[in-house]
mmCIF file of C-alpha atoms in Angstrom:
data_model
loop_
_atom_site.group_PDB
_atom_site.id
_atom_site.type_symbol
_atom_site.label_atom_id
_atom_site.label_comp_id
_atom_site.label_asym_id
_atom_site.label_seq_id
_atom_site.Cartn_x
_atom_site.Cartn_y
_atom_site.Cartn_z
ATOM 1 C CA MET A 1 22.547 154.577 3.885
ATOM 2 C CA THR A 2 22.236 151.171 5.496
ATOM 3 C CA TYR A 3 22.823 147.877 3.724
ATOM 4 C CA GLN A 4 22.738 144.208 4.536
ATOM 5 C CA GLN A 5 25.769 142.786 6.272
ATOM 6 C CA LEU A 6 28.329 140.877 4.241
ATOM 7 C CA PRO A 7 27.780 137.105 4.214
ATOM 8 C CA ILE A 8 29.252 135.321 7.242
ATOM 9 C CA ILE A 9 30.780 131.976 6.251
ATOM 10 C CA ASP A 10 31.923 129.240 8.623
ATOM 11 C CA LEU A 11 34.900 127.397 7.126
ATOM 12 C CA SER A 12 34.707 124.657 9.752
ATOM 13 C CA ALA A 13 31.510 123.414 8.065
ATOM 14 C CA ALA A 14 33.794 121.638 5.582
ATOM 15 C CA ASP A 15 34.506 119.083 8.353
ATOM 16 C CA ARG A 16 30.929 118.524 9.529
ATOM 17 C CA GLY A 17 29.700 116.067 6.939
ATOM 18 C CA PRO A 18 28.336 116.192 3.364
ATOM 19 C CA GLN A 19 25.238 118.272 4.116
ATOM 20 C CA ALA A 20 27.125 120.983 6.000
ATOM 21 C CA ARG A 21 29.840 121.067 3.346
ATOM 22 C CA ALA A 22 27.264 121.389 0.561
ATOM 23 C CA LEU A 23 25.721 124.370 2.356
ATOM 24 C CA LEU A 24 29.182 125.893 2.794
ATOM 25 C CA HIS A 25 29.808 125.537 -0.936
ATOM 26 C CA ALA A 26 26.465 127.170 -1.768
ATOM 27 C CA GLN A 27 27.309 130.114 0.510
ATOM 28 C CA LEU A 28 30.833 130.476 -0.885
ATOM 29 C CA HIS A 29 29.564 130.337 -4.457
ATOM 30 C CA SER A 30 27.019 133.064 -3.833
ATOM 31 C CA ALA A 31 29.382 135.317 -1.877
ATOM 32 C CA ALA A 32 32.226 135.064 -4.397
ATOM 33 C CA HIS A 33 30.023 135.407 -7.479
ATOM 34 C CA ASP A 34 27.606 138.072 -6.239
ATOM 35 C CA VAL A 35 29.641 140.159 -3.775
ATOM 36 C CA GLY A 36 33.366 139.332 -3.843
ATOM 37 C CA PHE A 37 33.542 139.909 -0.066
ATOM 38 C CA PHE A 38 32.511 137.962 3.025
ATOM 39 C CA GLN A 39 33.309 137.495 6.715
ATOM 40 C CA LEU A 40 35.097 134.241 7.560
ATOM 41 C CA VAL A 41 34.704 132.429 10.872
ATOM 42 C CA GLY A 42 35.570 128.848 11.785
ATOM 43 C CA HIS A 43 39.135 129.371 10.540
ATOM 44 C CA GLU A 44 40.736 127.943 13.719
ATOM 45 C CA VAL A 45 43.122 130.875 14.208
ATOM 46 C CA THR A 46 43.097 131.304 17.967
ATOM 47 C CA GLU A 47 42.630 134.419 20.044
ATOM 48 C CA ALA A 48 46.090 133.821 21.527
ATOM 49 C CA GLU A 49 47.691 133.828 18.064
ATOM 50 C CA THR A 50 45.856 137.024 17.187
ATOM 51 C CA ASP A 51 46.763 138.733 20.463
ATOM 52 C CA ARG A 52 50.422 137.839 19.956
ATOM 53 C CA LEU A 53 50.533 139.561 16.573
ATOM 54 C CA VAL A 54 48.404 142.555 17.516
ATOM 55 C CA GLY A 55 50.422 143.146 20.689
ATOM 56 C CA ALA A 56 53.712 143.118 18.778
ATOM 57 C CA MET A 57 52.240 145.401 16.114
ATOM 58 C CA ARG A 58 51.053 147.960 18.672
ATOM 59 C CA ARG A 59 54.468 147.938 20.322
ATOM 60 C CA PHE A 60 56.045 148.609 16.950
ATOM 61 C CA PHE A 61 53.897 151.664 16.275
ATOM 62 C CA ALA A 62 54.602 152.902 19.807
ATOM 63 C CA LEU A 63 58.335 152.985 19.063
ATOM 64 C CA PRO A 64 59.958 156.412 18.683
ATOM 65 C CA LYS A 65 59.677 157.722 15.151
ATOM 66 C CA ALA A 66 63.437 157.459 14.625
ATOM 67 C CA GLU A 67 63.341 153.714 15.345
ATOM 68 C CA ARG A 68 60.515 153.203 12.875
ATOM 69 C CA LEU A 69 62.284 155.278 10.237
ATOM 70 C CA ALA A 70 65.363 153.095 10.645
ATOM 71 C CA LEU A 71 63.281 150.592 8.632
ATOM 72 C CA ASP A 72 62.260 153.114 5.961
ATOM 73 C CA ASN A 73 61.108 151.238 2.867
ATOM 74 C CA VAL A 74 62.768 153.894 0.711
ATOM 75 C CA ASP A 75 66.010 152.092 1.606
ATOM 76 C CA SER A 76 64.699 148.758 0.282
ATOM 77 C CA PRO A 77 64.649 148.000 -3.465
ATOM 78 C CA HIS A 78 62.249 145.169 -2.551
ATOM 79 C CA PHE A 79 59.528 147.507 -1.212
ATOM 80 C CA ARG A 80 59.897 146.090 2.327
ATOM 81 C CA GLY A 81 59.859 148.038 5.555
ATOM 82 C CA TYR A 82 58.180 151.057 7.084
ATOM 83 C CA THR A 83 56.145 153.532 5.047
ATOM 84 C CA ARG A 84 55.567 156.929 6.626
ATOM 85 C CA THR A 85 52.087 158.434 6.780
ATOM 86 C CA GLY A 86 51.210 159.890 3.387
ATOM 87 C CA ASP A 87 54.061 158.249 1.438
ATOM 88 C CA GLU A 88 51.877 155.565 -0.165
ATOM 89 C CA LEU A 89 49.481 156.504 -2.954
ATOM 90 C CA THR A 90 46.235 154.964 -4.180
ATOM 91 C CA GLY A 91 44.641 156.440 -7.272
ATOM 92 C CA GLY A 92 47.390 159.067 -7.267
ATOM 93 C CA ARG A 93 46.344 160.438 -3.858
ATOM 94 C CA GLN A 94 47.977 160.108 -0.447
ATOM 95 C CA ASP A 95 46.802 157.330 1.850
ATOM 96 C CA TRP A 96 46.665 158.651 5.409
ATOM 97 C CA ARG A 97 48.247 155.706 7.207
ATOM 98 C CA ASP A 98 51.649 154.328 8.090
ATOM 99 C CA GLN A 99 52.559 150.670 7.822
ATOM 100 C CA LEU A 100 55.156 147.918 7.850
ATOM 101 C CA ASP A 101 55.332 145.737 4.709
ATOM 102 C CA ILE A 102 56.495 142.152 5.240
ATOM 103 C CA GLY A 103 56.843 139.185 2.902
ATOM 104 C CA ALA A 104 58.402 135.752 2.865
ATOM 105 C CA GLU A 105 61.897 135.970 4.333
ATOM 106 C CA ARG A 106 64.152 135.234 1.354
ATOM 107 C CA PRO A 107 67.524 136.431 0.042
ATOM 108 C CA ALA A 108 67.559 139.376 -2.337
ATOM 109 C CA ARG A 109 67.267 138.464 -5.978
ATOM 110 C CA VAL A 110 68.588 141.055 -8.395
ATOM 111 C CA PRO A 111 67.257 140.367 -11.898
ATOM 112 C CA GLY A 112 69.970 139.335 -14.310
ATOM 113 C CA PRO A 113 70.153 140.239 -18.008
ATOM 114 C CA GLY A 114 66.939 139.192 -19.719
ATOM 115 C CA GLU A 115 65.192 138.288 -16.456
ATOM 116 C CA PRO A 116 61.830 139.894 -15.578
ATOM 117 C CA PRO A 117 62.193 142.959 -13.336
ATOM 118 C CA TYR A 118 59.595 141.627 -10.915
ATOM 119 C CA TRP A 119 62.343 139.580 -9.226
ATOM 120 C CA TRP A 120 63.205 142.846 -7.432
ATOM 121 C CA LEU A 121 60.138 142.069 -5.283
ATOM 122 C CA GLN A 122 61.958 139.155 -3.655
ATOM 123 C CA GLY A 123 64.230 140.076 -0.788
ATOM 124 C CA PRO A 124 64.720 140.365 2.969
ATOM 125 C CA ASN A 125 62.395 142.132 5.353
ATOM 126 C CA GLN A 126 63.408 144.947 7.684
ATOM 127 C CA TRP A 127 62.884 144.347 11.407
ATOM 128 C CA PRO A 128 63.236 146.568 14.484
ATOM 129 C CA ALA A 129 66.312 145.473 16.440
ATOM 130 C CA GLY A 130 64.705 145.975 19.836
ATOM 131 C CA LEU A 131 61.482 144.093 19.091
ATOM 132 C CA PRO A 132 62.399 140.493 18.158
ATOM 133 C CA GLU A 133 58.910 139.241 18.985
ATOM 134 C CA LEU A 134 57.539 141.179 15.992
ATOM 135 C CA ARG A 135 59.561 139.121 13.527
ATOM 136 C CA GLU A 136 58.479 135.879 15.189
ATOM 137 C CA ALA A 137 54.789 136.832 15.322
ATOM 138 C CA ALA A 138 54.639 138.226 11.774
ATOM 139 C CA LEU A 139 56.331 135.256 10.106
ATOM 140 C CA ALA A 140 54.179 132.850 12.122
ATOM 141 C CA TRP A 141 51.088 134.781 10.970
ATOM 142 C CA ILE A 142 52.142 134.519 7.330
ATOM 143 C CA GLU A 143 52.530 130.756 7.682
ATOM 144 C CA ARG A 144 49.263 130.349 9.611
ATOM 145 C CA LEU A 145 47.149 132.412 7.233
ATOM 146 C CA SER A 146 48.735 130.834 4.172
ATOM 147 C CA GLY A 147 47.291 127.557 5.452
ATOM 148 C CA VAL A 148 43.849 129.089 6.029
ATOM 149 C CA ALA A 149 43.859 130.719 2.576
ATOM 150 C CA GLU A 150 44.993 127.504 0.880
ATOM 151 C CA ARG A 151 42.111 125.607 2.435
ATOM 152 C CA LEU A 152 39.625 128.377 1.650
ATOM 153 C CA LEU A 153 40.726 128.571 -1.991
ATOM 154 C CA ARG A 154 40.252 124.810 -2.393
ATOM 155 C CA GLU A 155 36.722 124.961 -0.985
ATOM 156 C CA LEU A 156 35.901 127.993 -3.123
ATOM 157 C CA LEU A 157 37.032 126.291 -6.327
ATOM 158 C CA LEU A 158 35.052 123.166 -5.438
ATOM 159 C CA ALA A 159 32.045 125.375 -4.698
ATOM 160 C CA ILE A 160 31.887 126.557 -8.312
ATOM 161 C CA GLY A 161 32.484 123.083 -9.721
ATOM 162 C CA ALA A 162 36.209 123.431 -10.451
ATOM 163 C CA PRO A 163 39.035 121.080 -9.387
ATOM 164 C CA GLY A 164 39.936 122.101 -5.833
ATOM 165 C CA GLY A 165 43.680 121.772 -6.356
ATOM 166 C CA PHE A 166 43.856 123.360 -9.803
ATOM 167 C CA TYR A 167 46.126 126.210 -8.676
ATOM 168 C CA ASP A 168 48.240 124.244 -6.191
ATOM 169 C CA PRO A 169 51.265 124.171 -8.559
ATOM 170 C CA ILE A 170 51.596 127.982 -8.611
ATOM 171 C CA PHE A 171 51.759 128.296 -4.817
ATOM 172 C CA GLY A 172 53.837 125.977 -2.638
ATOM 173 C CA GLU A 173 57.149 126.960 -1.056
ATOM 174 C CA SER A 174 57.854 129.658 -3.652
ATOM 175 C CA ALA A 175 54.565 131.511 -3.177
ATOM 176 C CA HIS A 176 54.782 135.284 -2.635
ATOM 177 C CA PRO A 177 52.608 136.151 0.393
ATOM 178 C CA HIS A 178 52.417 139.719 1.630
ATOM 179 C CA LEU A 179 51.537 141.042 5.072
ATOM 180 C CA LYS A 180 50.872 144.643 6.062
ATOM 181 C CA LEU A 181 50.766 145.940 9.611
ATOM 182 C CA VAL A 182 48.782 149.159 9.296
ATOM 183 C CA ARG A 183 47.934 152.098 11.530
ATOM 184 C CA TYR A 184 45.475 154.815 10.543
ATOM 185 C CA PRO A 185 46.371 157.752 12.826
ATOM 186 C CA GLY A 186 43.090 159.611 12.360
ATOM 187 C CA SER A 187 42.032 162.252 9.861
ATOM 188 C CA ALA A 188 44.553 164.121 7.744
ATOM 189 C CA GLY A 189 45.302 167.725 8.646
ATOM 190 C CA ASP A 190 43.477 168.954 5.546
ATOM 191 C CA GLY A 191 40.390 166.970 6.515
ATOM 192 C CA ALA A 192 40.766 164.501 3.653
ATOM 193 C CA GLY A 193 39.073 161.210 4.454
ATOM 194 C CA GLN A 194 41.224 158.815 2.413
ATOM 195 C CA GLY A 195 42.666 156.251 4.753
ATOM 196 C CA VAL A 196 43.293 154.216 1.629
ATOM 197 C CA GLY A 197 41.667 155.007 -1.706
ATOM 198 C CA ALA A 198 39.293 152.784 -3.658
ATOM 199 C CA HIS A 199 41.072 149.855 -5.272
ATOM 200 C CA LYS A 200 41.043 146.142 -6.000
ATOM 201 C CA ASP A 201 43.660 143.729 -4.685
ATOM 202 C CA TYR A 202 45.803 142.071 -7.336
ATOM 203 C CA GLY A 203 46.399 138.596 -5.927
ATOM 204 C CA PHE A 204 44.088 135.646 -5.224
ATOM 205 C CA LEU A 205 42.655 136.181 -1.729
ATOM 206 C CA THR A 206 42.964 138.795 1.018
ATOM 207 C CA LEU A 207 42.255 137.953 4.666
ATOM 208 C CA LEU A 208 41.889 141.090 6.787
ATOM 209 C CA LEU A 209 42.021 141.329 10.558
ATOM 210 C CA GLN A 210 40.452 144.650 11.567
ATOM 211 C CA ASP A 211 39.938 146.169 14.989
ATOM 212 C CA GLN A 212 36.627 147.459 16.330
ATOM 213 C CA VAL A 213 37.027 151.054 15.073
ATOM 214 C CA GLY A 214 35.683 150.375 11.578
ATOM 215 C CA GLY A 215 36.189 152.370 8.390
ATOM 216 C CA LEU A 216 36.413 149.650 5.742
ATOM 217 C CA GLN A 217 33.871 150.161 2.959
ATOM 218 C CA VAL A 218 32.919 147.916 0.037
ATOM 219 C CA GLN A 219 31.353 149.047 -3.225
ATOM 220 C CA ARG A 220 28.165 147.068 -3.787
ATOM 221 C CA GLU A 221 25.999 146.599 -6.862
ATOM 222 C CA ASP A 222 24.151 149.862 -6.218
ATOM 223 C CA GLY A 223 27.421 151.722 -6.867
ATOM 224 C CA PHE A 224 27.681 153.063 -3.318
ATOM 225 C CA PHE A 225 30.372 152.237 -0.766
ATOM 226 C CA HIS A 226 28.939 150.498 2.307
ATOM 227 C CA ASP A 227 30.474 150.046 5.749
ATOM 228 C CA VAL A 228 31.810 146.653 6.795
ATOM 229 C CA PRO A 229 31.124 146.489 10.536
ATOM 230 C CA PRO A 230 33.748 144.479 12.426
ATOM 231 C CA VAL A 231 32.687 140.980 13.493
ATOM 232 C CA GLU A 232 34.507 139.629 16.545
ATOM 233 C CA GLY A 233 36.846 136.779 15.607
ATOM 234 C CA ALA A 234 36.221 137.036 11.857
ATOM 235 C CA PHE A 235 38.485 137.769 8.935
ATOM 236 C CA VAL A 236 37.106 139.958 6.173
ATOM 237 C CA VAL A 237 37.866 138.085 2.946
ATOM 238 C CA ASN A 238 37.917 139.570 -0.517
ATOM 239 C CA LEU A 239 38.822 138.152 -3.892
ATOM 240 C CA GLY A 240 41.696 139.604 -5.880
ATOM 241 C CA GLU A 241 42.025 140.358 -9.566
ATOM 242 C CA LEU A 242 43.696 137.030 -10.349
ATOM 243 C CA LEU A 243 40.531 135.118 -9.429
ATOM 244 C CA GLU A 244 38.468 137.473 -11.567
ATOM 245 C CA VAL A 245 40.852 136.882 -14.463
ATOM 246 C CA ALA A 246 40.985 133.111 -13.850
ATOM 247 C CA THR A 247 37.176 132.854 -14.072
ATOM 248 C CA ASN A 248 36.708 135.465 -16.814
ATOM 249 C CA GLY A 249 34.757 137.693 -14.454
ATOM 250 C CA TYR A 250 32.508 135.024 -12.911
ATOM 251 C CA LEU A 251 34.104 135.665 -9.529
ATOM 252 C CA LEU A 252 34.311 139.285 -8.440
ATOM 253 C CA ALA A 253 37.272 141.380 -7.401
ATOM 254 C CA THR A 254 35.414 144.213 -5.683
ATOM 255 C CA ARG A 255 36.548 147.799 -5.142
ATOM 256 C CA HIS A 256 36.961 148.807 -1.527
ATOM 257 C CA ARG A 257 38.443 151.631 0.506
ATOM 258 C CA VAL A 258 39.093 152.794 4.059
ATOM 259 C CA VAL A 259 37.712 156.055 5.423
ATOM 260 C CA SER A 260 39.989 157.642 8.010
ATOM 261 C CA PRO A 261 38.703 157.482 11.586
ATOM 262 C CA PRO A 262 37.569 160.828 13.013
ATOM 263 C CA GLY A 263 39.923 163.211 14.771
ATOM 264 C CA ALA A 264 42.941 161.539 16.330
ATOM 265 C CA THR A 265 41.298 158.119 16.707
ATOM 266 C CA GLU A 266 43.711 155.333 15.751
ATOM 267 C CA ARG A 267 42.656 152.304 13.718
ATOM 268 C CA PHE A 268 44.785 149.183 13.311
ATOM 269 C CA SER A 269 44.388 146.541 10.629
ATOM 270 C CA VAL A 270 46.338 143.555 9.339
ATOM 271 C CA PRO A 271 45.686 142.588 5.705
ATOM 272 C CA PHE A 272 47.250 139.330 4.491
ATOM 273 C CA PHE A 273 47.524 138.772 0.743
ATOM 274 C CA TYR A 274 47.623 135.191 -0.548
ATOM 275 C CA ASN A 275 49.618 135.387 -3.753
ATOM 276 C CA PRO A 276 51.233 132.782 -6.029
ATOM 277 C CA ARG A 277 54.846 132.628 -7.204
ATOM 278 C CA LEU A 278 56.075 135.757 -8.926
ATOM 279 C CA ASP A 279 56.660 133.821 -12.157
ATOM 280 C CA ALA A 280 53.284 132.058 -12.002
ATOM 281 C CA ARG A 281 51.136 132.204 -15.119
ATOM 282 C CA VAL A 282 47.472 132.048 -14.157
ATOM 283 C CA GLU A 283 45.694 129.654 -16.494
ATOM 284 C CA PRO A 284 41.918 129.920 -17.086
ATOM 285 C CA LEU A 285 39.963 127.859 -14.568
ATOM 286 C CA PRO A 286 37.930 124.958 -15.986
ATOM 287 C CA PHE A 287 34.492 125.137 -14.359
ATOM 288 C CA PRO A 288 30.897 124.557 -15.500
ATOM 289 C CA HIS A 289 29.783 128.200 -15.282
ATOM 290 C CA ALA A 290 32.476 129.494 -17.645
ATOM 291 C CA ALA A 291 29.937 129.865 -20.476
ATOM 292 C CA VAL A 292 27.998 132.516 -18.527
ATOM 293 C CA ALA A 293 31.038 134.444 -17.260
ATOM 294 C CA PRO A 294 30.645 138.138 -18.140
ATOM 295 C CA GLY A 295 34.309 138.863 -18.867
ATOM 296 C CA VAL A 296 36.968 140.675 -16.890
ATOM 297 C CA SER A 297 36.465 144.314 -15.905
ATOM 298 C CA ASP A 298 37.936 146.540 -18.598
ATOM 299 C CA ASP A 299 40.118 149.229 -17.096
ATOM 300 C CA PRO A 300 42.652 150.743 -19.519
ATOM 301 C CA GLY A 301 44.440 152.345 -16.582
ATOM 302 C CA ASN A 302 44.960 148.994 -14.890
ATOM 303 C CA PRO A 303 46.104 146.370 -17.406
ATOM 304 C CA LEU A 304 46.403 142.793 -16.144
ATOM 305 C CA PHE A 305 49.243 140.480 -17.100
ATOM 306 C CA ALA A 306 49.464 136.702 -17.361
ATOM 307 C CA GLU A 307 52.492 136.510 -15.042
ATOM 308 C CA TYR A 308 51.606 137.465 -11.498
ATOM 309 C CA GLY A 309 54.892 139.256 -10.807
ATOM 310 C CA PHE A 310 54.191 141.922 -13.426
ATOM 311 C CA ASN A 311 50.842 142.712 -11.776
ATOM 312 C CA GLU A 312 52.412 143.182 -8.366
ATOM 313 C CA LEU A 313 55.342 145.203 -9.715
ATOM 314 C CA LYS A 314 52.916 147.508 -11.509
ATOM 315 C CA GLY A 315 51.073 148.125 -8.252
ATOM 316 C CA LYS A 316 54.199 148.674 -6.184
ATOM 317 C CA LEU A 317 55.687 151.205 -8.607
ATOM 318 C CA ARG A 318 52.466 153.226 -8.506
ATOM 319 C CA ALA A 319 51.903 152.996 -4.767
ATOM 320 C CA HIS A 320 55.477 153.713 -3.640
ATOM 321 C CA PRO A 321 56.880 156.433 -5.903
ATOM 322 C CA LEU A 322 59.771 157.271 -3.541
ATOM 323 C CA VAL A 323 61.042 153.674 -3.647
ATOM 324 C CA ALA A 324 60.535 153.550 -7.406
ATOM 325 C CA GLU A 325 62.436 156.804 -7.920
ATOM 326 C CA ARG A 326 65.400 155.797 -5.769
ATOM 327 C CA HIS A 327 65.854 152.201 -6.914
ATOM 328 C CA HIS A 328 63.913 151.679 -10.126
ATOM 329 C CA ALA A 329 64.059 154.899 -12.117
ATOM 330 C CA GLY A 330 63.206 154.106 -15.700
ATOM 331 C CA LEU A 331 61.760 150.712 -14.830
ATOM 332 C CA LEU A 332 58.620 150.216 -16.853
ATOM 333 C CA SER A 333 55.915 147.604 -16.543
ATOM 334 C CA PRO A 334 55.491 145.570 -19.741
ATOM 335 C CA ALA A 335 53.065 146.895 -22.332
#
């Protein structure tokens, strides 16, 4: 089944005068309200910056298995490090990919008595000793894309008539960004096609760099999952659950998945998640369309919490059962 391409939005239009910016806002409004996904160009991230990260990522996955497993995320109570193929779950099923999870480089914070358990999510990353350029490229990417996402979020809020800086206070230096370096090694031995199962992201915005292999699919209003063909130089952007909650469902967090590439074909992707502070409480957004917002998707199996950290902790405990079992046995998300 074929379907129209996702909207392609040029962020640089914000700097080309009132008429171009008004058109940008109209396009952002439509994409975020009607689809929840779009392709972003005009973001000013250079090909050299991208090549630096992708080159370091490919060298990491070319390391001997023992060197990758030296960074096993099962050894990290902060869910950082390398996840072996099949160890992460989505919807209770194995995702057929391996990956390196990276966040802001901060000291470990062990929750004290009475403190929320989501502070376990703050801590140091794990880096391969023989590949120092990976650390440099990954942390530079987090900083670079945080800037792109901050600008995009401001324009998006303005596009729907809200104050552009309304959520600035819950980001800043204590924001909790998350970067994944992901390899899909091809189809699973049993023929299962789940590269990553259908899900929504639980932050504000996701900016995805994908290679030319393809496999990302988005669920559209017809209920079917449709391919997202790669666009050279573009980031695939999708809205997370926090924006859906903030707008009472006016903006869409859309389900998406990745189908494993055929045979032994490798696919590489780099999703960046723009998230607020762990202790941020997401207040309802004041905007003129609030009266026609349809309400947040009701999913009893996926409750949403006012403090962002609880939402991320819930997802991590489900997705990484080996880490949860070793370090957080008995740790429950709040009811």
